[in-house]
PDB file of C-alpha atoms and ligand atoms in Angstrom:
ATOM      1  CA  MET P  15       0.000   0.000   0.000  1.00 94.00           C
ATOM      2  CA  SER P  16       1.400   3.409  -0.943  1.00 96.00           C
ATOM      3  CA  ALA P  17       1.406   6.256   1.573  1.00 96.00           C
ATOM      4  CA  THR P  18      -1.396   7.935  -0.384  1.00 96.00           C
ATOM      5  CA  GLN P  19      -3.525   4.779  -0.253  1.00 97.00           C
ATOM      6  CA  LEU P  20      -2.871   4.453   3.464  1.00 98.00           C
ATOM      7  CA  PHE P  21      -3.867   8.099   4.099  1.00 98.00           C
ATOM      8  CA  GLU P  22      -7.096   7.533   2.160  1.00 98.00           C
ATOM      9  CA  ALA P  23      -7.850   4.293   4.012  1.00 98.00           C
ATOM     10  CA  VAL P  24      -7.297   5.929   7.409  1.00 98.00           C
ATOM     11  CA  ASP P  25      -9.399   8.944   6.371  1.00 98.00           C
ATOM     12  CA  THR P  26     -12.209   6.577   5.362  1.00 98.00           C
ATOM     13  CA  TYR P  27     -11.824   4.732   8.682  1.00 98.00           C
ATOM     14  CA  ILE P  28     -12.044   8.016  10.651  1.00 98.00           C
ATOM     15  CA  ASN P  29     -14.970   9.304   8.608  1.00 98.00           C
ATOM     16  CA  SER P  30     -16.983   6.123   9.007  1.00 98.00           C
ATOM     17  CA  LEU P  31     -16.260   6.003  12.749  1.00 98.00           C
ATOM     18  CA  PHE P  32     -16.940   9.652  13.567  1.00 98.00           C
ATOM     19  CA  ALA P  33     -18.816  11.207  10.683  1.00 98.00           C
ATOM     20  CA  ALA P  34     -20.814   8.649   8.742  1.00 97.00           C
ATOM     21  CA  ASP P  35     -23.246  10.333   6.355  1.00 96.00           C
ATOM     22  CA  ASP P  36     -26.872   9.884   7.373  1.00 98.00           C
ATOM     23  CA  GLU P  37     -29.644   9.655   4.773  1.00 98.00           C
ATOM     24  CA  ILE P  38     -29.886  13.409   4.363  1.00 98.00           C
ATOM     25  CA  LEU P  39     -26.160  13.864   3.775  1.00 98.00           C
ATOM     26  CA  SER P  40     -26.056  10.843   1.427  1.00 98.00           C
ATOM     27  CA  ARG P  41     -28.940  12.306  -0.551  1.00 98.00           C
ATOM     28  CA  ALA P  42     -27.126  15.661  -0.634  1.00 98.00           C
ATOM     29  CA  VAL P  43     -24.101  14.000  -2.239  1.00 98.00           C
ATOM     30  CA  GLU P  44     -26.306  12.084  -4.719  1.00 98.00           C
ATOM     31  CA  ARG P  45     -28.299  15.195  -5.626  1.00 98.00           C
ATOM     32  CA  ALA P  46     -25.111  17.133  -6.369  1.00 98.00           C
ATOM     33  CA  GLN P  47     -23.693  14.225  -8.400  1.00 98.00           C
ATOM     34  CA  LYS P  48     -26.871  13.896 -10.465  1.00 98.00           C
ATOM     35  CA  ALA P  49     -26.857  17.611 -11.185  1.00 98.00           C
ATOM     36  CA  GLY P  50     -23.274  17.306 -12.429  1.00 98.00           C
ATOM     37  CA  LEU P  51     -21.691  19.479  -9.748  1.00 98.00           C
ATOM     38  CA  PRO P  52     -17.940  19.065  -9.242  1.00 98.00           C
ATOM     39  CA  GLU P  53     -17.322  16.503  -6.484  1.00 97.00           C
ATOM     40  CA  ILE P  54     -15.208  18.831  -4.372  1.00 98.00           C
ATOM     41  CA  GLN P  55     -17.379  19.216  -1.282  1.00 98.00           C
ATOM     42  CA  VAL P  56     -15.706  18.804   2.093  1.00 98.00           C
ATOM     43  CA  SER P  57     -15.312  15.230   3.325  1.00 98.00           C
ATOM     44  CA  SER P  58     -17.676  14.063   6.048  1.00 98.00           C
ATOM     45  CA  GLY P  59     -14.827  14.311   8.549  1.00 98.00           C
ATOM     46  CA  GLN P  60     -14.169  17.906   7.542  1.00 98.00           C
ATOM     47  CA  GLY P  61     -17.893  18.548   7.831  1.00 98.00           C
ATOM     48  CA  LYS P  62     -17.794  17.140  11.358  1.00 98.00           C
ATOM     49  CA  LEU P  63     -14.807  19.356  12.186  1.00 98.00           C
ATOM     50  CA  ILE P  64     -16.471  22.595  11.080  1.00 98.00           C
ATOM     51  CA  TYR P  65     -19.670  21.489  12.859  1.00 98.00           C
ATOM     52  CA  LEU P  66     -17.705  20.916  16.071  1.00 98.00           C
ATOM     53  CA  LEU P  67     -15.877  24.247  15.784  1.00 98.00           C
ATOM     54  CA  ALA P  68     -19.208  26.052  15.395  1.00 99.00           C
ATOM     55  CA  LYS P  69     -20.657  24.216  18.406  1.00 98.00           C
ATOM     56  CA  MET P  70     -17.557  24.799  20.538  1.00 98.00           C
ATOM     57  CA  ILE P  71     -17.909  28.567  20.219  1.00 98.00           C
ATOM     58  CA  GLY P  72     -21.708  28.473  20.544  1.00 98.00           C
ATOM     59  CA  ALA P  73     -22.088  29.978  17.071  1.00 98.00           C
ATOM     60  CA  LYS P  74     -25.489  31.545  16.417  1.00 98.00           C
ATOM     61  CA  ARG P  75     -24.678  33.412  13.211  1.00 98.00           C
ATOM     62  CA  ILE P  76     -22.580  31.753  10.534  1.00 99.00           C
ATOM     63  CA  LEU P  77     -21.522  32.939   7.083  1.00 99.00           C
ATOM     64  CA  GLU P  78     -20.379  30.515   4.397  1.00 99.00           C
ATOM     65  CA  ILE P  79     -18.736  31.676   1.165  1.00 99.00           C
ATOM     66  CA  GLY P  80     -18.982  28.980  -1.521  1.00 98.00           C
ATOM     67  CA  THR P  81     -22.063  26.826  -0.955  1.00 98.00           C
ATOM     68  CA  LEU P  82     -21.535  24.381  -3.841  1.00 98.00           C
ATOM     69  CA  GLY P  83     -24.387  21.854  -3.408  1.00 98.00           C
ATOM     70  CA  GLY P  84     -24.954  22.582   0.268  1.00 98.00           C
ATOM     71  CA  TYR P  85     -23.153  19.605   1.843  1.00 98.00           C
ATOM     72  CA  SER P  86     -21.009  21.685   4.236  1.00 98.00           C
ATOM     73  CA  THR P  87     -24.020  23.971   4.656  1.00 99.00           C
ATOM     74  CA  VAL P  88     -25.958  21.097   6.239  1.00 99.00           C
ATOM     75  CA  TRP P  89     -23.106  20.355   8.637  1.00 99.00           C
ATOM     76  CA  LEU P  90     -22.892  24.021   9.677  1.00 99.00           C
ATOM     77  CA  GLY P  91     -26.671  24.437   9.838  1.00 99.00           C
ATOM     78  CA  ARG P  92     -26.904  21.461  12.174  1.00 98.00           C
ATOM     79  CA  ALA P  93     -24.490  23.131  14.592  1.00 98.00           C
ATOM     80  CA  LEU P  94     -26.844  26.065  15.104  1.00 98.00           C
ATOM     81  CA  PRO P  95     -29.270  26.504  17.992  1.00 98.00           C
ATOM     82  CA  LYS P  96     -32.998  26.884  17.292  1.00 97.00           C
ATOM     83  CA  ASP P  97     -32.723  30.644  16.769  1.00 98.00           C
ATOM     84  CA  GLY P  98     -29.456  30.415  14.823  1.00 98.00           C
ATOM     85  CA  GLU P  99     -28.843  31.712  11.316  1.00 98.00           C
ATOM     86  CA  LEU P 100     -26.609  30.662   8.454  1.00 99.00           C
ATOM     87  CA  ILE P 101     -26.127  32.699   5.306  1.00 99.00           C
ATOM     88  CA  SER P 102     -24.401  30.833   2.502  1.00 99.00           C
ATOM     89  CA  VAL P 103     -23.280  32.619  -0.657  1.00 99.00           C
ATOM     90  CA  GLU P 104     -22.931  30.864  -4.018  1.00 98.00           C
ATOM     91  CA  LEU P 105     -22.198  32.362  -7.436  1.00 98.00           C
ATOM     92  CA  ASP P 106     -23.445  29.540  -9.669  1.00 98.00           C
ATOM     93  CA  ALA P 107     -27.236  29.465 -10.140  1.00 98.00           C
ATOM     94  CA  ALA P 108     -27.294  25.700 -10.793  1.00 98.00           C
ATOM     95  CA  HIS P 109     -25.390  25.092  -7.553  1.00 98.00           C
ATOM     96  CA  VAL P 110     -27.792  27.391  -5.709  1.00 98.00           C
ATOM     97  CA  SER P 111     -30.796  25.395  -6.834  1.00 98.00           C
ATOM     98  CA  VAL P 112     -29.249  22.077  -5.714  1.00 98.00           C
ATOM     99  CA  ALA P 113     -28.233  23.616  -2.380  1.00 98.00           C
ATOM    100  CA  ARG P 114     -31.703  24.997  -1.744  1.00 98.00           C
ATOM    101  CA  GLU P 115     -33.204  21.540  -2.275  1.00 98.00           C
ATOM    102  CA  THR P 116     -30.655  20.006   0.049  1.00 98.00           C
ATOM    103  CA  VAL P 117     -31.322  22.584   2.760  1.00 98.00           C
ATOM    104  CA  LYS P 118     -35.046  21.921   2.486  1.00 98.00           C
ATOM    105  CA  ASP P 119     -34.529  18.158   2.601  1.00 98.00           C
ATOM    106  CA  ALA P 120     -32.409  18.638   5.737  1.00 98.00           C
ATOM    107  CA  GLY P 121     -35.212  20.550   7.442  1.00 98.00           C
ATOM    108  CA  LEU P 122     -32.987  23.606   7.776  1.00 98.00           C
ATOM    109  CA  SER P 123     -34.954  26.125   5.717  1.00 98.00           C
ATOM    110  CA  GLU P 124     -35.830  28.191   8.797  1.00 98.00           C
ATOM    111  CA  LYS P 125     -32.199  28.753   9.726  1.00 98.00           C
ATOM    112  CA  VAL P 126     -30.356  28.659   6.415  1.00 98.00           C
ATOM    113  CA  GLU P 127     -30.494  31.159   3.582  1.00 98.00           C
ATOM    114  CA  ILE P 128     -28.708  30.456   0.303  1.00 98.00           C
ATOM    115  CA  VAL P 129     -27.845  33.742  -1.391  1.00 98.00           C
ATOM    116  CA  GLU P 130     -27.000  33.771  -5.095  1.00 98.00           C
ATOM    117  CA  GLY P 131     -24.202  36.237  -5.710  1.00 98.00           C
ATOM    118  CA  ARG P 132     -20.504  37.021  -5.634  1.00 98.00           C
ATOM    119  CA  GLY P 133     -18.872  36.328  -2.291  1.00 98.00           C
ATOM    120  CA  LEU P 134     -17.199  39.689  -1.965  1.00 98.00           C
ATOM    121  CA  ASP P 135     -20.268  41.729  -2.962  1.00 98.00           C
ATOM    122  CA  GLU P 136     -22.483  39.843  -0.541  1.00 98.00           C
ATOM    123  CA  MET P 137     -19.961  40.129   2.289  1.00 98.00           C
ATOM    124  CA  ARG P 138     -19.676  43.884   1.733  1.00 98.00           C
ATOM    125  CA  ALA P 139     -23.457  44.203   2.030  1.00 98.00           C
ATOM    126  CA  LEU P 140     -23.674  42.366   5.367  1.00 98.00           C
ATOM    127  CA  GLU P 141     -23.634  43.862   8.854  1.00 97.00           C
ATOM    128  CA  PRO P 142     -21.690  42.501  11.802  1.00 98.00           C
ATOM    129  CA  SER P 143     -21.689  40.440  13.750  1.00 96.00           C
ATOM    130  CA  PHE P 144     -21.028  36.818  12.880  1.00 98.00           C
ATOM    131  CA  ASP P 145     -19.553  34.089  15.041  1.00 99.00           C
ATOM    132  CA  LEU P 146     -17.982  32.026  12.273  1.00 99.00           C
ATOM    133  CA  VAL P 147     -17.064  32.576   8.629  1.00 99.00           C
ATOM    134  CA  PHE P 148     -16.318  29.502   6.515  1.00 99.00           C
ATOM    135  CA  LEU P 149     -14.438  30.209   3.279  1.00 99.00           C
ATOM    136  CA  ASP P 150     -14.625  27.565   0.568  1.00 98.00           C
ATOM    137  CA  ALA P 151     -15.083  29.511  -2.685  1.00 98.00           C
ATOM    138  CA  ASN P 152     -12.529  30.677  -5.288  1.00 98.00           C
ATOM    139  CA  LYS P 153      -9.159  30.670  -3.560  1.00 98.00           C
ATOM    140  CA  ASP P 154      -7.895  33.748  -5.447  1.00 98.00           C
ATOM    141  CA  GLY P 155     -10.564  35.660  -3.551  1.00 98.00           C
ATOM    142  CA  TYR P 156      -9.430  34.533  -0.100  1.00 98.00           C
ATOM    143  CA  PRO P 157      -7.325  37.633   0.771  1.00 98.00           C
ATOM    144  CA  ALA P 158     -10.282  39.933   0.038  1.00 98.00           C
ATOM    145  CA  TYR P 159     -12.694  37.596   1.867  1.00 99.00           C
ATOM    146  CA  LEU P 160     -10.373  37.719   4.869  1.00 98.00           C
ATOM    147  CA  LYS P 161     -10.668  41.506   5.148  1.00 98.00           C
ATOM    148  CA  GLN P 162     -14.448  41.310   5.041  1.00 98.00           C
ATOM    149  CA  ALA P 163     -14.533  38.376   7.474  1.00 98.00           C
ATOM    150  CA  LYS P 164     -12.556  40.454   9.959  1.00 98.00           C
ATOM    151  CA  ARG P 165     -15.062  43.281   9.640  1.00 98.00           C
ATOM    152  CA  LEU P 166     -17.999  40.926  10.129  1.00 98.00           C
ATOM    153  CA  LEU P 167     -16.758  38.749  12.987  1.00 98.00           C
ATOM    154  CA  ARG P 168     -17.176  39.351  16.691  1.00 98.00           C
ATOM    155  CA  LYS P 169     -14.227  39.118  19.046  1.00 98.00           C
ATOM    156  CA  GLY P 170     -13.585  35.433  19.665  1.00 98.00           C
ATOM    157  CA  GLY P 171     -15.171  34.625  16.308  1.00 98.00           C
ATOM    158  CA  LEU P 172     -13.608  32.140  13.900  1.00 98.00           C
ATOM    159  CA  ILE P 173     -12.464  32.166  10.309  1.00 99.00           C
ATOM    160  CA  VAL P 174     -12.201  28.665   8.859  1.00 99.00           C
ATOM    161  CA  ALA P 175     -10.848  28.334   5.313  1.00 99.00           C
ATOM    162  CA  ASP P 176     -10.626  25.211   3.146  1.00 98.00           C
ATOM    163  CA  ASN P 177      -7.911  24.418   0.598  1.00 98.00           C
ATOM    164  CA  VAL P 178      -5.034  26.540   1.837  1.00 98.00           C
ATOM    165  CA  VAL P 179      -2.271  24.019   1.085  1.00 98.00           C
ATOM    166  CA  ARG P 180      -3.126  22.887  -2.472  1.00 96.00           C
ATOM    167  CA  GLU P 181      -0.810  19.850  -2.537  1.00 96.00           C
ATOM    168  CA  GLY P 182       1.992  22.079  -1.331  1.00 97.00           C
ATOM    169  CA  ALA P 183       1.590  24.543  -4.214  1.00 97.00           C
ATOM    170  CA  VAL P 184       1.496  27.356  -1.618  1.00 98.00           C
ATOM    171  CA  LEU P 185       5.212  26.779  -0.915  1.00 97.00           C
ATOM    172  CA  GLU P 186       6.165  28.345  -4.238  1.00 96.00           C
ATOM    173  CA  PRO P 187       2.981  29.345  -6.039  1.00 92.00           C
ATOM    174  CA  SER P 188       3.196  29.181  -9.805  1.00 92.00           C
ATOM    175  CA  GLN P 189       2.368  32.423 -11.608  1.00 91.00           C
ATOM    176  CA  VAL P 190      -0.290  30.506 -13.566  1.00 94.00           C
ATOM    177  CA  ASP P 191      -2.080  29.120 -10.492  1.00 95.00           C
ATOM    178  CA  PRO P 192      -4.234  31.943  -9.102  1.00 97.00           C
ATOM    179  CA  ASN P 193      -5.705  29.602  -6.474  1.00 96.00           C
ATOM    180  CA  ALA P 194      -2.274  28.804  -5.054  1.00 97.00           C
ATOM    181  CA  ILE P 195      -1.266  32.478  -5.187  1.00 98.00           C
ATOM    182  CA  GLY P 196      -4.477  33.400  -3.373  1.00 98.00           C
ATOM    183  CA  ALA P 197      -4.118  30.694  -0.746  1.00 98.00           C
ATOM    184  CA  ALA P 198      -0.475  31.628  -0.087  1.00 98.00           C
ATOM    185  CA  ALA P 199      -1.334  35.333   0.232  1.00 98.00           C
ATOM    186  CA  PHE P 200      -4.210  34.408   2.540  1.00 98.00           C
ATOM    187  CA  ASN P 201      -1.949  32.287   4.761  1.00 98.00           C
ATOM    188  CA  GLN P 202       0.626  35.087   4.904  1.00 98.00           C
ATOM    189  CA  ALA P 203      -2.029  37.640   5.852  1.00 98.00           C
ATOM    190  CA  LEU P 204      -3.502  35.305   8.451  1.00 98.00           C
ATOM    191  CA  ALA P 205      -0.109  34.610  10.019  1.00 98.00           C
ATOM    192  CA  SER P 206       0.922  38.259  10.238  1.00 98.00           C
ATOM    193  CA  ASP P 207      -2.374  39.773  11.364  1.00 98.00           C
ATOM    194  CA  PRO P 208      -2.047  41.186  14.902  1.00 98.00           C
ATOM    195  CA  ASP P 209      -5.803  40.846  15.437  1.00 98.00           C
ATOM    196  CA  LEU P 210      -5.834  37.105  14.757  1.00 98.00           C
ATOM    197  CA  GLU P 211      -4.426  33.912  16.216  1.00 98.00           C
ATOM    198  CA  ALA P 212      -4.288  31.227  13.556  1.00 98.00           C
ATOM    199  CA  ILE P 213      -3.004  27.856  12.405  1.00 98.00           C
ATOM    200  CA  VAL P 214      -3.184  25.722   9.285  1.00 98.00           C
ATOM    201  CA  LEU P 215      -3.987  22.024   9.635  1.00 98.00           C
ATOM    202  CA  GLN P 216      -2.312  20.055   6.854  1.00 98.00           C
ATOM    203  CA  GLN P 217      -4.727  17.368   5.721  1.00 98.00           C
ATOM    204  CA  VAL P 218      -4.249  14.178   3.739  1.00 98.00           C
ATOM    205  CA  GLY P 219      -6.973  11.738   2.816  1.00 98.00           C
ATOM    206  CA  ILE P 220      -9.847  11.224   0.429  1.00 98.00           C
ATOM    207  CA  LYS P 221      -9.577  14.825  -0.778  1.00 98.00           C
ATOM    208  CA  GLY P 222      -5.881  14.449  -1.508  1.00 97.00           C
ATOM    209  CA  HIS P 223      -3.313  16.732   0.111  1.00 98.00           C
ATOM    210  CA  ASP P 224      -4.599  20.092   1.263  1.00 98.00           C
ATOM    211  CA  GLY P 225      -5.157  22.124   4.416  1.00 98.00           C
ATOM    212  CA  LEU P 226      -7.674  23.903   6.586  1.00 98.00           C
ATOM    213  CA  ALA P 227      -6.921  27.270   8.165  1.00 98.00           C
ATOM    214  CA  ILE P 228      -8.458  28.158  11.519  1.00 98.00           C
ATOM    215  CA  ALA P 229      -8.170  31.685  12.918  1.00 98.00           C
ATOM    216  CA  ARG P 230      -9.661  33.337  15.992  1.00 98.00           C
ATOM    217  CA  VAL P 231     -10.287  37.052  16.344  1.00 98.00           C
ATOM    218  CA  LYS P 232      -8.468  38.164  19.489  1.00 98.00           C
ATOM    219  CA  ASP P 233     -10.495  39.572  22.378  1.00 97.00           C
TER     220      ASP P 233
HETATM  221  C1  LIG G 195     -11.353  22.704  -5.391  1.00 74.36           C
HETATM  222  C2  LIG G 195     -12.116  23.505  -4.568  1.00 74.36           C
HETATM  223  C3  LIG G 195     -12.408  23.103  -3.286  1.00 74.36           C
HETATM  224  O1  LIG G 195     -13.115  23.874  -2.439  1.00 74.36           O
HETATM  225  C4  LIG G 195     -11.928  21.895  -2.810  1.00 74.36           C
HETATM  226  O2  LIG G 195     -12.214  21.565  -1.525  1.00 74.36           O
HETATM  227  C5  LIG G 195     -11.166  21.085  -3.624  1.00 74.36           C
HETATM  228  C6  LIG G 195     -10.876  21.484  -4.920  1.00 74.36           C
HETATM  229  C7  LIG G 195     -11.064  23.137  -6.767  1.00 74.36           C
HETATM  230  O3  LIG G 195     -11.565  24.188  -7.167  1.00 74.36           O
HETATM  231  O4  LIG G 195     -10.336  22.434  -7.453  1.00 74.36           O
HETATM  232 MG1  LIG G 196     -12.978  23.194  -0.466  1.00 74.36          MG
END
């Protein structure tokens, strides 16, 4: 077994132990597949991680940038209390329609709003304060999303950002890889921001080799 195969097998083992998809999440994956969406949603284990982070800080207001088909949206929505709210922004109209169905199927329509639009425009139009911002849209937009996330978050709030390692491409981003350039600039900004305390978790598994950034707004 190669190292890659072993990482995938252990990821699958962890996911099935701690984060097995229920019927709603399985249907969410199927619905997105049938609609031809790219199969790049977070893994179930990553879903469980963002769910736990939201619960750990008692998040009541969450913002997600990059809904895709709504898989991570269900995980985040489930972390909310009864009076909680999740706004999830998605640019692609076809993705929006799949995500809205998934949110409805999950019984989360009361708490979750899928907004069709550009991440940055929608962030600029929002008012503070949020408890958690999850970034999972175009990576070249991450530095700009970070500025808006800082404006929108309360003290003690969290920024969580997917795909900030890109198989190591952030070490020396190629000039023709705007996602790697964006992720590297985002990591640099996160690391040097005096208002934030942050770390990147390197991740290997069923989604390949990537990383998740977690930052907390200082009190
Ligand atoms: C891509 C985007 C993602 O959010 C992800 O988790 C994996 C891959 C992509 O655009 O390739
Ligand atoms: Mg992602």
